[in-house]
Short mmCIF file of C-alpha atoms in Angstrom, two decimals:
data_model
loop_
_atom_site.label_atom_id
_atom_site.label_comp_id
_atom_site.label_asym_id
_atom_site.label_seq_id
_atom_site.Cartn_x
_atom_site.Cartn_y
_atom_site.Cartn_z
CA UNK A 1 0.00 0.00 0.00
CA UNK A 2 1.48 3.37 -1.03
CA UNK A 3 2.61 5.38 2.20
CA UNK A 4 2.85 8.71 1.07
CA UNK A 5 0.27 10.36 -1.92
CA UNK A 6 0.88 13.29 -3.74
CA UNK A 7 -2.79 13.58 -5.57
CA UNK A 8 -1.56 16.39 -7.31
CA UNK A 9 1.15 15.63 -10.53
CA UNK A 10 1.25 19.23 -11.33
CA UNK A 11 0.00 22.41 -10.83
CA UNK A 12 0.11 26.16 -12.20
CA UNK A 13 -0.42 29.27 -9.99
CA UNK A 14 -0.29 33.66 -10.53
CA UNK A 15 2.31 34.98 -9.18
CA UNK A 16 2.26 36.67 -6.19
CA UNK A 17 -0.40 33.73 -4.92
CA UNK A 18 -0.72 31.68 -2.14
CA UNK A 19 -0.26 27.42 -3.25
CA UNK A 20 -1.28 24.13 -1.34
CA UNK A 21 0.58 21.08 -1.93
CA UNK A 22 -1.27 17.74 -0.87
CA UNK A 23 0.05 15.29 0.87
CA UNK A 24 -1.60 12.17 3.01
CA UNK A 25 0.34 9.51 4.49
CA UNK A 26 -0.54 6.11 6.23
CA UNK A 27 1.11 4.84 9.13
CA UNK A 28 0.54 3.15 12.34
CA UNK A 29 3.77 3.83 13.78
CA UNK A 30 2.90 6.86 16.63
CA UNK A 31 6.24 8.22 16.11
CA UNK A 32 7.20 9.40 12.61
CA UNK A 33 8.61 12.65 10.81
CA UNK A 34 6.97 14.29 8.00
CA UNK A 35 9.16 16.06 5.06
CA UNK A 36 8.76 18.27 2.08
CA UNK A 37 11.67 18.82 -0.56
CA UNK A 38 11.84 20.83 -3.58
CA UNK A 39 13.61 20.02 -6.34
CA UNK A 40 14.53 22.57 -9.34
CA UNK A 41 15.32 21.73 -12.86
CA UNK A 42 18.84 21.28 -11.54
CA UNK A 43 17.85 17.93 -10.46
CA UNK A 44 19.25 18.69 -6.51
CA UNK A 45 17.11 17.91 -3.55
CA UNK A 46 16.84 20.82 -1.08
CA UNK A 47 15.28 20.38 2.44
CA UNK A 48 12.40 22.83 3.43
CA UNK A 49 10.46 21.65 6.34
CA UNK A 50 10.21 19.17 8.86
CA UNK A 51 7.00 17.85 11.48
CA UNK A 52 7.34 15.77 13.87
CA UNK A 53 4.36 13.78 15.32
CA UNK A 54 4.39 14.75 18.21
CA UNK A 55 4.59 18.20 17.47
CA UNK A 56 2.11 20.27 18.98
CA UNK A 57 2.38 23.21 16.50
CA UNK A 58 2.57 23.69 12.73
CA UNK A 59 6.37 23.52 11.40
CA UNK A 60 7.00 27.22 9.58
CA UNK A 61 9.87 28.14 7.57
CA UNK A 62 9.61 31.77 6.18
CA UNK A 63 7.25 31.18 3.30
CA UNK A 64 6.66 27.67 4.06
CA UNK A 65 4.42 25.95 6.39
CA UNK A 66 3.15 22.59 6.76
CA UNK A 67 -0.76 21.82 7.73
CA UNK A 68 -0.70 18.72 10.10
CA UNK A 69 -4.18 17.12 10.10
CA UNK A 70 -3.00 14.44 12.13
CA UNK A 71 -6.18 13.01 12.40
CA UNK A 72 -6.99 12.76 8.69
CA UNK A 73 -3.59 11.48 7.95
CA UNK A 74 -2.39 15.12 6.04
CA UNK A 75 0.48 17.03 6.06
CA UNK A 76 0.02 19.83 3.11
CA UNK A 77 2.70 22.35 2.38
CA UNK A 78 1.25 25.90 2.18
CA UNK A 79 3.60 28.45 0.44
CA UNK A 80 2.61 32.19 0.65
CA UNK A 81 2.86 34.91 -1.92
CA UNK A 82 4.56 32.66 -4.58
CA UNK A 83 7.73 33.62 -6.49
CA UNK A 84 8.56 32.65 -10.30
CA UNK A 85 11.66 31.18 -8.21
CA UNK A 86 9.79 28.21 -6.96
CA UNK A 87 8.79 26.90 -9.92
CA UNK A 88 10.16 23.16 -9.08
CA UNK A 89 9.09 19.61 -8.09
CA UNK A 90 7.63 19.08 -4.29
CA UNK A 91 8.24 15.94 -2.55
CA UNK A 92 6.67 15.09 0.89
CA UNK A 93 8.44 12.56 2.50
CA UNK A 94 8.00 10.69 5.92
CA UNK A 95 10.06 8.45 8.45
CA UNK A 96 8.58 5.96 10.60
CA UNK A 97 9.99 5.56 14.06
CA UNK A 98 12.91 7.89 15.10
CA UNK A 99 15.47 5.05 14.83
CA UNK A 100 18.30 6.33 13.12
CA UNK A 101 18.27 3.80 10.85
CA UNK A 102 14.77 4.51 9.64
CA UNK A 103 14.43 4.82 6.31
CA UNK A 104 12.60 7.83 4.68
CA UNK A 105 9.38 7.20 2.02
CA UNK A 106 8.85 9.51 -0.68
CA UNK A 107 5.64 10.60 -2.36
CA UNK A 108 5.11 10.70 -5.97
CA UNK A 109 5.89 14.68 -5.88
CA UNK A 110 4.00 17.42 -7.43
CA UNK A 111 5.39 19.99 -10.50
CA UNK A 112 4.41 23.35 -9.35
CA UNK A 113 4.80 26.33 -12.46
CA UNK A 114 4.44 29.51 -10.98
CA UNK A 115 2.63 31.82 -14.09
CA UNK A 116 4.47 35.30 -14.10
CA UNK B 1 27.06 23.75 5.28
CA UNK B 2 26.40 19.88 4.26
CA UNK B 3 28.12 18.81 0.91
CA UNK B 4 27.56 15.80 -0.34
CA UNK B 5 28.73 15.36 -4.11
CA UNK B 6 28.94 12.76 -6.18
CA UNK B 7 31.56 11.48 -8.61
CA UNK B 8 29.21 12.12 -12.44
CA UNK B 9 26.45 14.54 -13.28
CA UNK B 10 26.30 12.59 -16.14
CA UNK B 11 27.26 9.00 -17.76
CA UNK B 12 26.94 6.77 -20.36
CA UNK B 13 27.51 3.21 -20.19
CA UNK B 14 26.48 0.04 -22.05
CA UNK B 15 24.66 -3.35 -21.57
CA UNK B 16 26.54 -5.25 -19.24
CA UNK B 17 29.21 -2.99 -17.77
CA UNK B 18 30.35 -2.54 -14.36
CA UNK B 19 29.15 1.02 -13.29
CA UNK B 20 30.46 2.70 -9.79
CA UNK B 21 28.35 5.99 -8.88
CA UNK B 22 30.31 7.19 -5.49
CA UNK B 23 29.27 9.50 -2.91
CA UNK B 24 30.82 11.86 -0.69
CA UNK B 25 29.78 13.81 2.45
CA UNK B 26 31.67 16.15 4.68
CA UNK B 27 29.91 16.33 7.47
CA UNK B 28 31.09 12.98 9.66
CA UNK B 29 26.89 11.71 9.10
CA UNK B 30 26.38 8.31 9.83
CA UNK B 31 24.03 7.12 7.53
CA UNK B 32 24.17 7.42 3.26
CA UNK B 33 21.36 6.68 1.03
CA UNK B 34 21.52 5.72 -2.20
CA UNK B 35 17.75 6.36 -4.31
CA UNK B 36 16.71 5.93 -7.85
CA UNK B 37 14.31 8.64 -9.31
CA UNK B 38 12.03 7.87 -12.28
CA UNK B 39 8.95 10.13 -13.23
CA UNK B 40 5.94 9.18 -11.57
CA UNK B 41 7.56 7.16 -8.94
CA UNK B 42 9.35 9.91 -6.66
CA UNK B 43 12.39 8.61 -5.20
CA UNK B 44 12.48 4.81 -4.42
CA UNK B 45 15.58 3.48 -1.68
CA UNK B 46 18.27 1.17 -3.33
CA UNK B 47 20.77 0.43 -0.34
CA UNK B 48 21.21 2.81 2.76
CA UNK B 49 24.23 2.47 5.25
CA UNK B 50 24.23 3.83 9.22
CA UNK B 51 27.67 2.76 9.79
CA UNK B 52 31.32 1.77 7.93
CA UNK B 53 30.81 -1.61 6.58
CA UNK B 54 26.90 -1.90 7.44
CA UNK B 55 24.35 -1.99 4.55
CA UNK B 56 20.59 -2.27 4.58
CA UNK B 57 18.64 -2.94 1.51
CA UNK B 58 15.92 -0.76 0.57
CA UNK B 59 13.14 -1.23 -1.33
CA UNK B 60 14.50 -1.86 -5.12
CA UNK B 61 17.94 -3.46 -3.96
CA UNK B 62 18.11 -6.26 -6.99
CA UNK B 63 20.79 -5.73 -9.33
CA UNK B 64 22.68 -3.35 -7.24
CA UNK B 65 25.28 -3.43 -4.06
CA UNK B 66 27.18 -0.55 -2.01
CA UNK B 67 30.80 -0.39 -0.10
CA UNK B 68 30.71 1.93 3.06
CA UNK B 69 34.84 1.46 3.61
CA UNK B 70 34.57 4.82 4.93
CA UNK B 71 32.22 7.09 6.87
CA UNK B 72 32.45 10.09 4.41
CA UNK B 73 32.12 7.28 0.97
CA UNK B 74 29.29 5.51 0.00
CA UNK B 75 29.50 3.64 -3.57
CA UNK B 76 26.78 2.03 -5.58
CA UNK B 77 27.56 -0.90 -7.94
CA UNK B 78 25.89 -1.73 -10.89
CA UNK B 79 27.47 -5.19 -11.49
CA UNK B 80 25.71 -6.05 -14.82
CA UNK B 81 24.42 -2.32 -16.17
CA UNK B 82 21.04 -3.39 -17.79
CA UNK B 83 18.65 -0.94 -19.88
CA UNK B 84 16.31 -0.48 -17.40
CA UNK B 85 18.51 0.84 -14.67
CA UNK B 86 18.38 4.23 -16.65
CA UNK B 87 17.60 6.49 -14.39
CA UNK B 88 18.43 9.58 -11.90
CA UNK B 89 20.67 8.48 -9.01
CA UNK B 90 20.83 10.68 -5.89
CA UNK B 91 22.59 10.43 -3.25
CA UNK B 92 22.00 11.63 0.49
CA UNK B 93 23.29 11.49 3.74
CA UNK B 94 21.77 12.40 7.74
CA UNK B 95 23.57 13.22 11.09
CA UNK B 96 21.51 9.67 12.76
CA UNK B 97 19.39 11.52 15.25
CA UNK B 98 15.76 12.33 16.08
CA UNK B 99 14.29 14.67 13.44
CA UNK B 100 17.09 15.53 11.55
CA UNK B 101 16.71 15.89 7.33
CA UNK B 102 18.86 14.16 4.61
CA UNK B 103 20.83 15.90 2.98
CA UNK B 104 21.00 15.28 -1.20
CA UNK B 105 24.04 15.61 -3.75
CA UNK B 106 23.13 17.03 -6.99
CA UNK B 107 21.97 13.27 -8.93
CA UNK B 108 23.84 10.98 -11.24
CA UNK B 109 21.61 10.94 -14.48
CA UNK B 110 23.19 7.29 -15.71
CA UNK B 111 22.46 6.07 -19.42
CA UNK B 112 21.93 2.50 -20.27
CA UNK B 113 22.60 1.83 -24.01
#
């Protein structure tokens, strides 16, 4: 059964604009860590924002922020006032347990084009 | 900052080669991951490695193996290059403790003629 789903394969936005990324996981591990990655047409992977489960609040970084439904299994990446720069593939990711050994599962990503 | 780099951007090999990708990280992390990325899949786990000399296969580990001989290297093997093994390789690496991110070189795009 697929772990992570990205429902979304891509997606075009204004400018300027506010985006949601979907993701929903499935785990019954109580402990896990949920990622999302961006990945330009340079083909690297860059890091931009972690949740724990047991977090109590919503992870932000600058324009990013994560919506944790932990209840309905979701973990959507919200990025305000979009820029032509983050035109790029979105990942969500998550780790079950906190074993450092744990291996991280990837979603099938989303292509975001941000519309000038 | 975290570098991890890895030997090719790009390669080109043929049927039944011997293909090395290596990996390096500067940042003393315990554990390397080596993924495959194909469109529509995301990224998929070949082999990952939380110590010198330990491997764990991942999900897609057939026609593949790794050396750890040392914490900052982590190699992938292709023993047999086949067609289908065409593909984007990344590599990553993580510190080993609660929370903490992988960090990605900048992919291995390998050609199987």
């Amino acid at each position: 059964a697929q772990k992570i789903t990205q429902t979304q394969p891509g997606m075009f936005v204004q400018e300027k604009e506010a985006v949601t990324l979907d993701c929903t996981y499935d785990t019954s591990d109580p402990s896990y860590g949920l990622f999302w990655y961006k990945q330009p047409s340079s083909g690297e992977m860059i890091f931009l924002i972690y949740q724990g489960s047991y977090d109590q609040q919503n992870a932000t970084e600058g324009r990013y922020s994560l919506n944790f439904q932990k209840a309905r299994k979701s973990a959507n990446l919200v990025i305000s006032a979009s820029q032509l720069g983050d035109s790029a593939m979105y990942f969500c990711a998550m780790r079950e347990g906190y074993s450092s050994a744990s291996k991280i599962i990837f979603g099938s990503g989303t292509r975001l084009s941000i519309r000038p | 900052d975290v570098k991890v780099t890895q030997s090719s951007r790009y390669l080109v090999k043929r049927t039944g080669e011997k293909v090395f990708l290596e990996c390096v990280q500067d940042m003393d992390h315990e554990n390397m991951f080596w993924y495959r990325q194909d469109p529509g899949l995301g990224l998929r786990l070949i082999y990952f490695s939380y110590d010198v000399k330990m491997k764990e296969k991942g999900d897609i580990p057939e026609g593949y193996s790794v050396s750890r001989e040392k914490k900052e290297r982590f190699s992938l093997i292709l023993e047999s290059a086949s067609t289908n093994q065409t593909s984007m390789y990344l590599c990553a690496s993580s510190l080993g403790q609660v929370g903490d991110t992988q960090y990605f070189g900048p992919g291995t795009r390998l050609t199987v003629l």
